[in-house]
Structure formats: structure tokens, C-alpha cells
Coordinates of C-alpha atoms in Angstrom, one line a residue:
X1 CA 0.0 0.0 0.0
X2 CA 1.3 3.1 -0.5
X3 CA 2.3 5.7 1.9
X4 CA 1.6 9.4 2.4
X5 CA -1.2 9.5 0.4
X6 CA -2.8 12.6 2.3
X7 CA -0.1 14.8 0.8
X8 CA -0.3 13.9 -2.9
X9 CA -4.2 13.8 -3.2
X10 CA -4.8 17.8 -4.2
X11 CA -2.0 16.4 -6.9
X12 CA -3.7 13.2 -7.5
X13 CA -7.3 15.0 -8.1
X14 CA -5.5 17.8 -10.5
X15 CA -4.2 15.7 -12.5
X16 CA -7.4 13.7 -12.8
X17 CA -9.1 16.9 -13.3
X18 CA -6.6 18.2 -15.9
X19 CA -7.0 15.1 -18.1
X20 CA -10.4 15.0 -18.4
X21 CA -10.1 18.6 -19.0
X22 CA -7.9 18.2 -21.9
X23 CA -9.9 15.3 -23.2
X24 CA -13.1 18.1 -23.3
X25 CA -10.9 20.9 -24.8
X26 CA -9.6 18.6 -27.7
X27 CA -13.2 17.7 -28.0
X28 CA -14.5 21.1 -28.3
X29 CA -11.4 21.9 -30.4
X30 CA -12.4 18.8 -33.1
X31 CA -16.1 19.6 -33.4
X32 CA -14.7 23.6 -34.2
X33 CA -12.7 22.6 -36.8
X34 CA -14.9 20.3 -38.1
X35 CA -17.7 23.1 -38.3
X36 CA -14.9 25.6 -39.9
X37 CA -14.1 22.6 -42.4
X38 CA -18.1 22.3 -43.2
X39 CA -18.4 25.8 -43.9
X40 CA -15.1 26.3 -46.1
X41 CA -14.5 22.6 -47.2
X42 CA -11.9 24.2 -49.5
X43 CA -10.0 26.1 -47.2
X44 CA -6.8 24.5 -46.3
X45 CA -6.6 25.8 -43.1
X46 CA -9.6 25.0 -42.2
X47 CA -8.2 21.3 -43.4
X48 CA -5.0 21.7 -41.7
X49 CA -7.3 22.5 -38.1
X50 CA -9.4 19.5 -38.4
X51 CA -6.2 17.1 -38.6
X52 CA -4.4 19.4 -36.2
X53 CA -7.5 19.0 -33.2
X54 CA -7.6 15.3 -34.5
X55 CA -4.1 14.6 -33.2
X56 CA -4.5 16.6 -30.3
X57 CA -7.4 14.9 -29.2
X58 CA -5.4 11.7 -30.3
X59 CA -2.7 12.6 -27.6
X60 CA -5.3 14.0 -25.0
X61 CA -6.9 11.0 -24.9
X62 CA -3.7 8.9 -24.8
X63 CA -2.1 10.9 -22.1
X64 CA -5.3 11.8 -20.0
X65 CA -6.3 8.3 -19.7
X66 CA -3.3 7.0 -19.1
X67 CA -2.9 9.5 -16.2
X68 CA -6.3 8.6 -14.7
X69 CA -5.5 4.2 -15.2
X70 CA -2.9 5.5 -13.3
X71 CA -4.1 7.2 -10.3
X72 CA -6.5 4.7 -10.5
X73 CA -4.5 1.3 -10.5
X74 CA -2.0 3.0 -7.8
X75 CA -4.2 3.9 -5.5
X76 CA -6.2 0.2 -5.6
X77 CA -2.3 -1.1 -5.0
X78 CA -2.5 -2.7 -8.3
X79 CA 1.1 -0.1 -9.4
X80 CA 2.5 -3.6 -10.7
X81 CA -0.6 -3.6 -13.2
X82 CA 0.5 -0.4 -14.1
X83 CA 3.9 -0.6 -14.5
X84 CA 3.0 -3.0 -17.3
X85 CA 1.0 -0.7 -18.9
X86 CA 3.2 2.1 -18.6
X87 CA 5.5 1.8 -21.7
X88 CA 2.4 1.3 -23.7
X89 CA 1.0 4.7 -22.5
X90 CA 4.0 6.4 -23.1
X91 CA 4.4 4.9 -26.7
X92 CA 0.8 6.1 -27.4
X93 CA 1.9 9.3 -26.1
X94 CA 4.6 9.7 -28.3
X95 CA 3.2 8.4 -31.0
X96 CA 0.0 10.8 -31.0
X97 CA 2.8 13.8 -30.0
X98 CA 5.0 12.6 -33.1
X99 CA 1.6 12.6 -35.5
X100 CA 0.6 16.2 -34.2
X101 CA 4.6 17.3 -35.4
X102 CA 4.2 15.3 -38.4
X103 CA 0.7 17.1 -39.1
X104 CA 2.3 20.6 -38.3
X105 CA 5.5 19.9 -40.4
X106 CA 3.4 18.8 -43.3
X107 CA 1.4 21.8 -43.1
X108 CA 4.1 23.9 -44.3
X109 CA 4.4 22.3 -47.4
X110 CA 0.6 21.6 -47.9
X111 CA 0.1 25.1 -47.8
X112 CA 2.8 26.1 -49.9
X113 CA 1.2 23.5 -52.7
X114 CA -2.2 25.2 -51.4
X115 CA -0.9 28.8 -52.1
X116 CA 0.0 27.8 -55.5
X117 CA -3.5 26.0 -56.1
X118 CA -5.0 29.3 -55.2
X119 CA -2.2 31.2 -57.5
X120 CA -3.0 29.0 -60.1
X121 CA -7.2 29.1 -59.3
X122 CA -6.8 33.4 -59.5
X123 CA -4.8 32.7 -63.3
X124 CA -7.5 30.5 -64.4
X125 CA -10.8 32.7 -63.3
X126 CA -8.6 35.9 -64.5
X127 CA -8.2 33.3 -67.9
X128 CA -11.9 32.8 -67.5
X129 CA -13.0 36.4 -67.0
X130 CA -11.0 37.8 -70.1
X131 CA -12.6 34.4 -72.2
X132 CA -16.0 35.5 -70.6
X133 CA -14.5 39.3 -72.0
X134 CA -14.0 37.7 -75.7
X135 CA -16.8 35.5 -75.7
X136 CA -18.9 39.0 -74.9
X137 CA -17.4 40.6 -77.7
X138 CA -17.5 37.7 -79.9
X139 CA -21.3 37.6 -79.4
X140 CA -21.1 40.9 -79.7
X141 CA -19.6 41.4 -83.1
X142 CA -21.6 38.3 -84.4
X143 CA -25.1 40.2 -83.2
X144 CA -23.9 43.7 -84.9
X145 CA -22.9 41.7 -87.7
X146 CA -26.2 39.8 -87.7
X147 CA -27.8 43.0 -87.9
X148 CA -25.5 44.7 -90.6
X149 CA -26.3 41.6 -92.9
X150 CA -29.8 41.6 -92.0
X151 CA -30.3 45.8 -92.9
X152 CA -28.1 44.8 -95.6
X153 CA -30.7 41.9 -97.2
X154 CA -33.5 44.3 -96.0
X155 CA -32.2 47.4 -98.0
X156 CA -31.5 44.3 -100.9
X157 CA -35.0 43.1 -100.9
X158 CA -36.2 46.6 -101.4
X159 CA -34.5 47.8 -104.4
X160 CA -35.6 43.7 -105.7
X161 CA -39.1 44.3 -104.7
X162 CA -39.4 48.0 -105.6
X163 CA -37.7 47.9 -108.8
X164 CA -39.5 49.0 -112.3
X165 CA -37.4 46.3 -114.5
X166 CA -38.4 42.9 -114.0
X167 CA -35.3 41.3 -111.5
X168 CA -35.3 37.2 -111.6
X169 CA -33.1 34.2 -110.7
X170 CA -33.6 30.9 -112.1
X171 CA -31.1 27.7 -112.8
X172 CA -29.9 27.2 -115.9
X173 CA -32.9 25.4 -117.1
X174 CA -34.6 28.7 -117.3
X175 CA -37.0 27.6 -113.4
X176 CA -37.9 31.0 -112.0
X177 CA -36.7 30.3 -108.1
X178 CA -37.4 34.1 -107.5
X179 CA -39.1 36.9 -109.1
X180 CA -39.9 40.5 -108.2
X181 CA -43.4 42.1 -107.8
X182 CA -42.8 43.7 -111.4
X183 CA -41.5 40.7 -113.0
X184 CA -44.6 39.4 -112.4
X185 CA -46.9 42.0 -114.0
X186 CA -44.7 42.0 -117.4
X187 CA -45.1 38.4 -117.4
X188 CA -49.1 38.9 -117.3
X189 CA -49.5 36.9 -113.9
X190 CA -51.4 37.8 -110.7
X191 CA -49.2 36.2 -108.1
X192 CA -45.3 36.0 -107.2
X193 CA -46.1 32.0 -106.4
X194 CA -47.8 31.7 -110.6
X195 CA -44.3 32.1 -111.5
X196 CA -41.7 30.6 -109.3
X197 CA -41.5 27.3 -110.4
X198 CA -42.5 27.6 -114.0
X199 CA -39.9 28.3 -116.6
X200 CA -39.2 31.6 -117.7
X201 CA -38.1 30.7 -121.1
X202 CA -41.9 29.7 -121.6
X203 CA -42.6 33.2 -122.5
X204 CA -40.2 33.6 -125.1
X205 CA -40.1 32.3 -128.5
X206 CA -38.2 28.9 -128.7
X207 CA -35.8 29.4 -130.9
X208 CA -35.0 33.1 -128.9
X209 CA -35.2 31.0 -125.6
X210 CA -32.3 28.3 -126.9
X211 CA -29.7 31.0 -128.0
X212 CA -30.1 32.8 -124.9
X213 CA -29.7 29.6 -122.7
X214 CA -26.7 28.6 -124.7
X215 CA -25.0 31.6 -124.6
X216 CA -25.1 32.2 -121.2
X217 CA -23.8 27.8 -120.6
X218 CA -21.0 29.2 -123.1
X219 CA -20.3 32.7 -122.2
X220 CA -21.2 32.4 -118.4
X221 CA -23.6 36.0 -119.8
X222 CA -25.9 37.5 -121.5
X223 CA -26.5 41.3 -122.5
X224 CA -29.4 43.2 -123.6
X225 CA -30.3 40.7 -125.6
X226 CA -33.6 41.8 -127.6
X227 CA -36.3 39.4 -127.7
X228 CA -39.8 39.3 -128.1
X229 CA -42.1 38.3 -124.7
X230 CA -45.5 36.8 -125.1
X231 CA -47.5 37.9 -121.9
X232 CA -49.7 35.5 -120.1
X233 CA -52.4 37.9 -119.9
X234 CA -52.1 38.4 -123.8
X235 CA -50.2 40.2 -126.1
X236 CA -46.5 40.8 -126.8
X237 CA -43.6 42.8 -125.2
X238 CA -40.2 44.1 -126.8
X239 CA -37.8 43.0 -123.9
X240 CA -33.9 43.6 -123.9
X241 CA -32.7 40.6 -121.1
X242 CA -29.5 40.2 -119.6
X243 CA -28.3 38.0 -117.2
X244 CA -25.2 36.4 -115.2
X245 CA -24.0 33.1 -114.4
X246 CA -23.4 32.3 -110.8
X247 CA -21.3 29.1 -110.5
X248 CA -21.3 26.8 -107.6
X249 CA -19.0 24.6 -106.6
X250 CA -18.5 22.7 -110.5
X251 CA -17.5 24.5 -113.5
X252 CA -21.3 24.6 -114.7
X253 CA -23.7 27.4 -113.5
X254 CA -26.0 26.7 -110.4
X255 CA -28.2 29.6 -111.4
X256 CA -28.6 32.2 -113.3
X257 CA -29.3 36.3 -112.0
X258 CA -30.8 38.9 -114.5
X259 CA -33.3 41.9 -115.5
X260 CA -35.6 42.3 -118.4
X261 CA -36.5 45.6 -119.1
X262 CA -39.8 46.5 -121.4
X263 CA -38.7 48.8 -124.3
X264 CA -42.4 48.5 -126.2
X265 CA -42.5 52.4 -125.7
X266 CA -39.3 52.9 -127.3
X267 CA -39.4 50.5 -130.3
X268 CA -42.7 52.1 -130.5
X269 CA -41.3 55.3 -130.9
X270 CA -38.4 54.7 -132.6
X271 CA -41.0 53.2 -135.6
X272 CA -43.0 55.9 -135.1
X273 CA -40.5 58.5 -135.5
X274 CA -39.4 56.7 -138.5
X275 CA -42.5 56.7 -140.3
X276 CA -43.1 60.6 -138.6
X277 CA -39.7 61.5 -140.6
X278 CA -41.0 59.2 -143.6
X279 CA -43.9 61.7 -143.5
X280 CA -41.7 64.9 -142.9
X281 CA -39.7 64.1 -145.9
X282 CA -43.8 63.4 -147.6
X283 CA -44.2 66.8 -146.9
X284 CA -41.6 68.1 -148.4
X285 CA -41.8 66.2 -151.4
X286 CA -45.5 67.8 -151.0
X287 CA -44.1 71.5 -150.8
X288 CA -41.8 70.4 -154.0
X289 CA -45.1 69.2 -156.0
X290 CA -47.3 71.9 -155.2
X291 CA -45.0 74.7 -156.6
X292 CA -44.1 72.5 -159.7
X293 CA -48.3 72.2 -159.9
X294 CA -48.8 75.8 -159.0
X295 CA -46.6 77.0 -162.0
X296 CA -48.7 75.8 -165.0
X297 CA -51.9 76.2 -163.0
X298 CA -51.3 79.6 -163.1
X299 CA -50.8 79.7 -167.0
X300 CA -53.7 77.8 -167.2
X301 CA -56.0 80.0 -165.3
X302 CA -54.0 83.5 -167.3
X303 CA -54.8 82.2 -170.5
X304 CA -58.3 81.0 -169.7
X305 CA -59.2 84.5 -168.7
X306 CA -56.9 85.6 -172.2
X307 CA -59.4 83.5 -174.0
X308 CA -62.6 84.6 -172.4
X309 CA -61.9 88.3 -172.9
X310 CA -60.8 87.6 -176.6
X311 CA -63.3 85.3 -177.1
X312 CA -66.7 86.3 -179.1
X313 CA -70.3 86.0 -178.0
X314 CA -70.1 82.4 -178.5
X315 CA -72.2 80.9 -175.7
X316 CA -70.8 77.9 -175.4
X317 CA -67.0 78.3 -175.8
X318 CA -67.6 80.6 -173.2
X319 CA -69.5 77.9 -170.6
X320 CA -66.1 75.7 -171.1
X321 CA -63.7 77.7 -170.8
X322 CA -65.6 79.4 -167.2
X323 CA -65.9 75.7 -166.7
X324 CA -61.9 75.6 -167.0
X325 CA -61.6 78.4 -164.9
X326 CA -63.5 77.3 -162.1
X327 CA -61.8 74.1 -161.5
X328 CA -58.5 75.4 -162.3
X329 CA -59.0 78.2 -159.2
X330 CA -60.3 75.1 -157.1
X331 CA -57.0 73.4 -157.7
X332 CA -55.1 76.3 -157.1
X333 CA -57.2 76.6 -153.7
X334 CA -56.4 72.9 -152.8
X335 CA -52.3 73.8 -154.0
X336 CA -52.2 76.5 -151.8
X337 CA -53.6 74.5 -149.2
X338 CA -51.5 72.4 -148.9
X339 CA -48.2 74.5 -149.4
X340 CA -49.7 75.7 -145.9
X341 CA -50.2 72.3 -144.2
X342 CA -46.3 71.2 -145.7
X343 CA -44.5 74.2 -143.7
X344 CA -43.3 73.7 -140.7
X345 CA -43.3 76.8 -138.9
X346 CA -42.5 77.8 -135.7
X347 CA -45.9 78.9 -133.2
X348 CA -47.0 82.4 -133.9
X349 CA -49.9 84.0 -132.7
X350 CA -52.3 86.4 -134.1
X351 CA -55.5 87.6 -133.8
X352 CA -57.7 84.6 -136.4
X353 CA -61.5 83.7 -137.5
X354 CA -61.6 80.5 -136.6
X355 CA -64.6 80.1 -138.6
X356 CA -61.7 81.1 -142.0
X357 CA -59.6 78.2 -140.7
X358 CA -62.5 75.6 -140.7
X359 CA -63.3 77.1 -144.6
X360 CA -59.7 76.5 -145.4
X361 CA -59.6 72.4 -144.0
X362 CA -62.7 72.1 -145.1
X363 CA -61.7 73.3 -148.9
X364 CA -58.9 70.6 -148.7
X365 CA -60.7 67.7 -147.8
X366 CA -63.7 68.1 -149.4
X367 CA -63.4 66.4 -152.5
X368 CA -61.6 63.2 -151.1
X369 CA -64.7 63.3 -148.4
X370 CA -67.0 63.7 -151.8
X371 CA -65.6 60.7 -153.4
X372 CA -65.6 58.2 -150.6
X373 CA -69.2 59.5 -149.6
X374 CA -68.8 60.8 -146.2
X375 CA -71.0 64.1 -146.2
X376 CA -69.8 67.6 -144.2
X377 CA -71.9 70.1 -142.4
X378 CA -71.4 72.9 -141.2
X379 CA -73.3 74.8 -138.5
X380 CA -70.9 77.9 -137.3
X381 CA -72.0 80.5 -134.8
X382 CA -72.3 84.2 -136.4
X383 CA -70.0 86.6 -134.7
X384 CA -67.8 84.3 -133.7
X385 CA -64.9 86.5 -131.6
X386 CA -61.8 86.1 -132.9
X387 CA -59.0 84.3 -131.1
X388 CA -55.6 84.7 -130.5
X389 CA -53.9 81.9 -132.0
X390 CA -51.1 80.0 -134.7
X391 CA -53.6 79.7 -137.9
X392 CA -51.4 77.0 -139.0
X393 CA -51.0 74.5 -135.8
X394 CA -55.2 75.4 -135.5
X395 CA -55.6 74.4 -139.3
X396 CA -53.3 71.3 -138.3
X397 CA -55.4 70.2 -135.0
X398 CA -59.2 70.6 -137.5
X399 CA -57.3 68.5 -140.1
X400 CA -56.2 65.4 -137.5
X401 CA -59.5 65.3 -136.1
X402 CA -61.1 65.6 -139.5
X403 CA -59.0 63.0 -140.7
X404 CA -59.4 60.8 -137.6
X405 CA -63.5 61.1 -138.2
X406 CA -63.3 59.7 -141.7
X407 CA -60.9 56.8 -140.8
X408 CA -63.7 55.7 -137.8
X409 CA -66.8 55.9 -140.4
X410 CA -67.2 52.4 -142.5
X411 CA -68.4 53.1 -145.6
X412 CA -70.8 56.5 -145.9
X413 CA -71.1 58.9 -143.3
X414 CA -71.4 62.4 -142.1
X415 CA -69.3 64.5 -140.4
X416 CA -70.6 68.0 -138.8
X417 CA -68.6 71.1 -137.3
X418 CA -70.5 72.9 -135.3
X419 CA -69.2 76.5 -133.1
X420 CA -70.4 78.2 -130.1
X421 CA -69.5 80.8 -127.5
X422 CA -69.7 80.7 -124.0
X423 CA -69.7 84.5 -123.0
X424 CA -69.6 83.1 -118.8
X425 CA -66.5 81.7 -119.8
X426 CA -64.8 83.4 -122.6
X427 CA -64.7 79.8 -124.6
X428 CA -65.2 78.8 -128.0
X429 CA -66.2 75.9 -128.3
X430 CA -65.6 73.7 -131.6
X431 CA -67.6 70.0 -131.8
X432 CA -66.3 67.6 -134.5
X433 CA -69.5 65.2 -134.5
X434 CA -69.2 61.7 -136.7
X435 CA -71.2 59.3 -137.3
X436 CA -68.4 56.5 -137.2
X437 CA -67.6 53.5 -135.0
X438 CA -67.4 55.2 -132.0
X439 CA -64.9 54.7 -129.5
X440 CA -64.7 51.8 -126.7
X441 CA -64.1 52.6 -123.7
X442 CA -61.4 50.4 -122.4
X443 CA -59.1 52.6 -125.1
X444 CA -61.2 56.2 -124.7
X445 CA -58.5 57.5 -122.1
X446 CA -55.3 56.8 -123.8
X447 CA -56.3 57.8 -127.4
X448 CA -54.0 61.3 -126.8
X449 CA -50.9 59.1 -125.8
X450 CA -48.5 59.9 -128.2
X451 CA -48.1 56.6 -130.7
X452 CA -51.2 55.2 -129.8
X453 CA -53.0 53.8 -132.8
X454 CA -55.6 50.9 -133.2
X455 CA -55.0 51.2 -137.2
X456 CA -52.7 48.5 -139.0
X457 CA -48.8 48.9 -138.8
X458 CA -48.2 51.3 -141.8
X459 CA -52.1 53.2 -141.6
X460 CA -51.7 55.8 -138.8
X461 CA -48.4 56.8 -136.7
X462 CA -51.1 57.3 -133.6
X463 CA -49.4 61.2 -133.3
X464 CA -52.3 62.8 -135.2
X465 CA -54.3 63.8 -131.5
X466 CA -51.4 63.7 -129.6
X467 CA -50.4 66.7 -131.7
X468 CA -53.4 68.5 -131.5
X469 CA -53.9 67.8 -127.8
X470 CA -50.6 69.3 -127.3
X471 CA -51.3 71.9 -129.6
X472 CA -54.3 72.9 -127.9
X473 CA -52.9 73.3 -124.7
X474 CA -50.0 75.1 -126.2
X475 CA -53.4 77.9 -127.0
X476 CA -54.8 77.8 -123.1
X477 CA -57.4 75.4 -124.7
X478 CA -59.1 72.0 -123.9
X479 CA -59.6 69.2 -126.1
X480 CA -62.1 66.3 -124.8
X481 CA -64.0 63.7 -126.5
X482 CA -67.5 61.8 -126.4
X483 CA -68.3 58.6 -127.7
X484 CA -70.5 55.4 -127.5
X485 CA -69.5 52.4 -129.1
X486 CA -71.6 52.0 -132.3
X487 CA -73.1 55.5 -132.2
X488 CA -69.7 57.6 -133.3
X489 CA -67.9 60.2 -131.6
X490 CA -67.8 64.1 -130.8
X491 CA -64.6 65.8 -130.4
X492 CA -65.0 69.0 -128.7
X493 CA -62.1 71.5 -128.8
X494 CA -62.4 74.4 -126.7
X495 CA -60.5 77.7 -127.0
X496 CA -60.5 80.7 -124.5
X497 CA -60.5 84.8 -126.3
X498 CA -57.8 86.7 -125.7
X499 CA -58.6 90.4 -124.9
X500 CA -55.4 92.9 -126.6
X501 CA -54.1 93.4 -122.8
X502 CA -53.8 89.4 -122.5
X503 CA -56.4 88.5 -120.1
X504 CA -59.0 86.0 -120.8
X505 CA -62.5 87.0 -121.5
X506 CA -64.5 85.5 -118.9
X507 CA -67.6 86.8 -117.2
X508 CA -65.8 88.6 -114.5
X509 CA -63.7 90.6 -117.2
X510 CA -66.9 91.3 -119.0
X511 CA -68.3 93.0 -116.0
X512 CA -65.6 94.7 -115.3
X513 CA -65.7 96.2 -118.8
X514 CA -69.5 97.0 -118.0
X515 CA -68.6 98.6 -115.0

């Protein structure tokens, strides 16, 4: 048993008290680090703690219970027990002490590789912040792009779909794939979807159709090539084409891009002013024959009035040769006549009786009219102001309506000229009434268009009231027409007076002349 045990008791109990101190403290330590560890798994100190508190509470509980076996085993005189057990408490001891060095030696290097992983974690977030950056930009660029090609194929589309030339692509077979809004009207069709899909060489003639589709195979090309379009909605169109090859990956075009553009109007012209200079150089051949004509008519008409004053009372010499004379004075009316339609003149305006320049037309046609039975009248207004205007281009704008009258009556026919004034409105009015065809009235607004002509190629240039319209507005006038298929036509040309201090004469110039 051992002795003076009174004395080392306060020791005994410290100690006691100590160990199971330390085995709280390393406890409370562990379940610390663990919650630090929870909360920042990554953390490495955090890491470092946990193992730290687990070998402290490793060697707390190795030394603190081999303290208390101790005090324990002593003090129930069983010290041999536990001078068995003591080496193996110490070795514990020094084996948990050695693992808490080992675990703060290790540390060092741990958090050397640790400060590096962190190093090496900032380079690859700062990496991932400047490839978030370029990505940005990247998208970016690709939507301002995006957009760019998209205003781009916008401000395409509009100059495809508002274009006034017809704008196609097709493969080299001739297959519309696309076609623009006018396209589609030149080709006679209603819709955009009548013509994609068909071939646009169905239009043209076949032979036309083959050379152009072979020379653009060959040539990779075409270029205003003239053909002649037959529209689905009838009739035909003078077209100039031109297109380009676009080549896809082969050697052979994949499709083909191109315009046609409608020159009717201008073929129509340029025929028209053909035959319009065939008629100017008429004219002047006219001019030529009238004075060769006017010479001997004059020596014809001298000596006839040579004969008659020479002759005797003989009655019926004398009936010939006034006979002679009258017809020679009538073709010397219808020579000078037409001396005055041949010049061209520039406009000049004077003070006319309109009612001399219907005389003068009439004169000239009348025997033609006579022959091919188509009757005139006349029913003129007396005192009939005069007008200021260009005798001449007024003489010109009566004969194309005169002329235009006869060509609409079918066998016999009349045609009356009838004059009035308006003294509300200062107007003259001239009516050409016939008793023709009339006028249908599909056509009735485009018969002033210059070149427009429902006669035969070679029987009208169509510039006869296109001439006179213009002419008439070229005088402050108006020129109209009336007609009912089947029951003829009325053209009604409509001049204002001129007063001598140029203003019209309209009713609120005639009272203030009154007034």
C-alpha cells in the first residue's frame, strides 16, 4: 500500500481533473474545426485545423487516460498492473505527440502546394474572366454583324421588290426560283407563287429562248439581248434581257441572276418617229409638187381668162372655158392649201377667225370626203370672236380630227362642225361630231398618248391627236372627247379669247368692262 497519500491527493485529483479537462478541450477543439471545415470545405486551413484537433485529441486522450488508469491502478495497489501498462502509455503518447509534429510539419508544405493552387485558381478565373470578355465581344460582333447583314438583305429586298425592271433568278434550265413584284406584272400573272416554279423561257419564242440559254452555258452572260415576250395575260412585249451566271462549286452554272426591261414604248417610238420622218420628208416632197403644180396652174388660169376676154359671144366656148376656170381656181385653192399644211413653222400667234380656218380644211378635204361618200356640215355660230392663236397649228389640230373622223366611219357617213360661245367663260367651243364607229371605252382615255393607234402597222403613226392635244394646250385650250361604241364620236375642242391686254374674257372681265 502506498504511503503518504494525504499529501499527494490535491495532486492526484488535478491531475485527474486536468486530463479530463484536456480530453473536453480537444473535443471542443475537433467539433470547431470540423464546423470551420463544413463551412469552407476548400480552405486548407480550415483542413489543416481539423487534422491538427484530431491529433491533439489523439494525444489527449492517450495521455489523460493513461494519467487517470494510473491514479486509478495506484491507488487500488495494483502499481504492478500499471507498471505493465506504462510503456504502452507512453508509446501512445509519443506516437500521438509525433503525428501532431508530423501534421504541423506537413502543413508547411501543404500550404505552400495550397498557395499555388490558389495562385494557379486566380490565373484561371482571371483566364476565364478575359474568355467570358472575348466571348462578350464575340457575341457581340456576331449580333452587330447579324444585324449589318440583315439591314443589308432588307435594303437588298427593297430595291428587288421596288424595282420598275423585272429582276429574276432561275437555274440554268430557265425555273424561276425568284421573281420580283414587277417581274410578275410583265409576265401577265397575278401572283409571285404563278411564276416561281415555272420556266421563264416559256414566255419567249423557242428558238429566242435556246440561243439565250446557250450563250449564257458558253459565255457564263448575256447582255441586252432583244427578244420578243409573249404575256400570259395576252399580247407581246419588246424585252432587252441580260443576265449572269453564278457558279457553284462545278464548273457549270448553279443559277442564273438577271433583269428584263420592257422597251415597247421605245421600239414604238423609234418606228413611229421613223414613219413621222418618212412623212416629214412626204411633206416636203408635197411642198416640191405643189409649186411645180402651181406654175402651170397659173398659165392655165391666165390664158383662160386671155381666152374669155378675146373670145366672141359664142355661148358655149364661153360655158367651157368658165368651166376651165373654175376648176383650175379650185386646184389652185387645194395647192395652196397644202403649201400651208407642208410648212413647218414655228408657233405664232395672231388675232384669227376660226370660222376662216374651218373654210380652209374644209376646202382641202372636201373632195376626197365627196368621193368616198362621207357628207360635211357645217353649222358655225355668227359673230364668232376672234382668237388669238397659230392659224397654221389650229388648221393642223381641225385636219387630224377631220382626218381621224373619216378613218372611224365604215363606208358612208357624215361629219358635222358645229361653233359656239360661251360668254360666262370666254370659250369657244368647236364640236367635230361623226357618225363613225365610235370609240370603246377600255381605249377612250389613252387615245391622246402619243403613238397610240388601233390602225394597221403602216395606216396611222397614232401622233395625229397627240399633236393636237398638245397643240391645244399650247393655245390655253381644252380638247375632250364623247363617244359610244356604235353611235360615233364628238370631239369637242375648246378655246379661251384673248382680250389685246392678255387676259382671258371671262364673265368677270366682262363686267368689269360694263362697270
Amino acid at each position: 500500500m502506498r504511503t503518504g497519500i494525504l499529501p499527494m491527493l490535491p495532486v492526484d485529483l488535478m491531475d485527474i481533473f486536468g486530463s479530463l479537462s484536456m480530453i473536453v478541450l480537444s473535443i471542443l477543439c475537433f467539433q470547431c474545426a470540423l464546423a470551420l471545415n463544413r463551412k469552407e470545405s476548400h480552405n486548407i486551413i480550415w483542413t489543416f485545423l481539423v487534422w491538427f484537433c484530431s491529433g491533439l485529441l489523439l494525444f489527449s486522450l492517450s495521455r489523460s487516460i493513461g494519467h487517470i488508469l494510473k491514479h486509478l491502478l495506484v491507488s487500488s495497489d495494483l502499481a504492478h498492473v500499471w507498471e505493465g501498462f506504462r510503456p504502452v502509455s507512453g508509446a501512445m503518447n509519443t506516437v500521438a505527440f509525433i503525428l501532431v509534429g508530423s501534421i504541423t510539419l506537413f502543413f508547411s508544405r501543404v500550404y505552400r502546394t495550397y498557395r499555388r493552387m490558389l495562385e494557379d485558381k486566380k490565373s484561371i478565373e482571371r483566364a476565364n474572366q478575359k474568355i467570358a470578355k472575348w466571348n462578350l465581344d464575340l457575341e457581340n460582333m456576331i449580333l452587330e454583324r447579324t444585324r449589318d447583314l440583315s439591314a443589308s438583305e432588307e435594303k437588298y429586298r427593297r430595291v428587288f421588290e421596288n424595282s420598275k425592271d423585272m429582276l429574276f433568278i432561275c437555274d440554268v434550265r430557265g425555273i424561276i426560283r425568284d421573281i420580283n413584284p414587277t417581274g410578275v406584272d410583265l409576265l401577265g400573272l397575278e401572283t409571285r407563287e404563278g411564276a416561281v416554279g415555272r420556266n421563264l423561257f416559256e414566255w419567249l419564242d423557242p428558238g429566242e429562248a435556246d440561243r439565250v440559254r446557250l450563250h449564257i452555258i458558253k459565255e457564263g452572260y448575256v447582255k441586252d439581248v432583244e427578244l420578243n415576250l409573249r404575256r400570259s395575260a395576252g399580247g407581246n412585249l419588246t424585252v432587252l434581257l441580260s443576265g449572269t451566271a453564278v457558279y457553284g462549286e462545278g464548273e457549270k452554272p448553279a443559277e442564273v441572276e438577271g433583269t428584263v426591261k420592257d422597251i415597247t414604248g421605245r421600239k414604238q417610238m423609234e418606228l413611229q418617229l421613223l414613219q413621222a420622218d418618212k412623212l416629214a420628208s412626204l411633206g416636203q416632197l408635197s411642198a416640191g409638187i405643189a409649186h411645180e403644180i402651181n406654175n402651170p396652174l397659173g398659165l392655165v388660169l391666165g390664158y383662160t381668162k386671155l381666152v374669155l376676154k378675146e373670145a366672141g359671144p359664142e355661148k358655149e366656148l364661153n360655158e367651157d372655158l368658165k368651166i376651165i376656170e373654175k376648176h383650175a381656181l379650185n386646184c389652185k385653192k387645194i395647192v395652196e392649201n397644202l403649201l400651208k399644211f407642208s410648212r413647218a413653222t414655228s408657233t405664232t400667234k395672231s388675232l384669227v377667225d376660226l370660222h376662216d380656218l374651218i373654210h380652209d380644211v374644209v376646202e382641202v378635204v372636201a373632195n376626197k370626203f365627196k368621193v368616198e361618200r362621207v357628207g360635211l356640215e357645217t353649222r358655225l355660230a355668227p359673230d364668232l370672236p376672234k382668237v388669238q392663236a397659230d392659224p397654221d397649228k389650229i388648221r393642223q389640230v381641225f385636219m387630224n380630227i377631220l382626218m381621224n373622223g373619216r378613218q372611224a366611219i365604215e363606208g358612208a357617213g357624215t361629219i358635222a362642225i358645229a361653233t359656239s360661245f360661251d360668254r360666262q367663260k370666254g370659250l369657244i367651243s368647236i364640236r367635230f361630231t361623226d357618225t363613225g364607229s365610235g370609240i370603246p371605252q377600255e381605249i377612250i382615255h389613252k387615245i391622246f398618248d402619243p403613238f397610240f393607234t388601233t390602225k394597221p402597222t403602216g395606216m396611222g403613226t397614232g401622233l395625229g391627236l397627240a399633236v393636237s392635244y398638245g397643240i391645244v394646250k399650247d393655245h390655253d385650250g381644252e380638247i375632250r372627247v364623247e363617244s359610244n361604241p356604235g353611235q360615233g364620236s364628238a370631239f369637242i375642242v375648246e378655246l379661251p379669247v384673248i382680250m389685246t391686254d392678255g387676259r382671258k374674257m371671262d364673265h368677270e372681265v366682262m363686267q368689269d368692262e360694263r362697270g
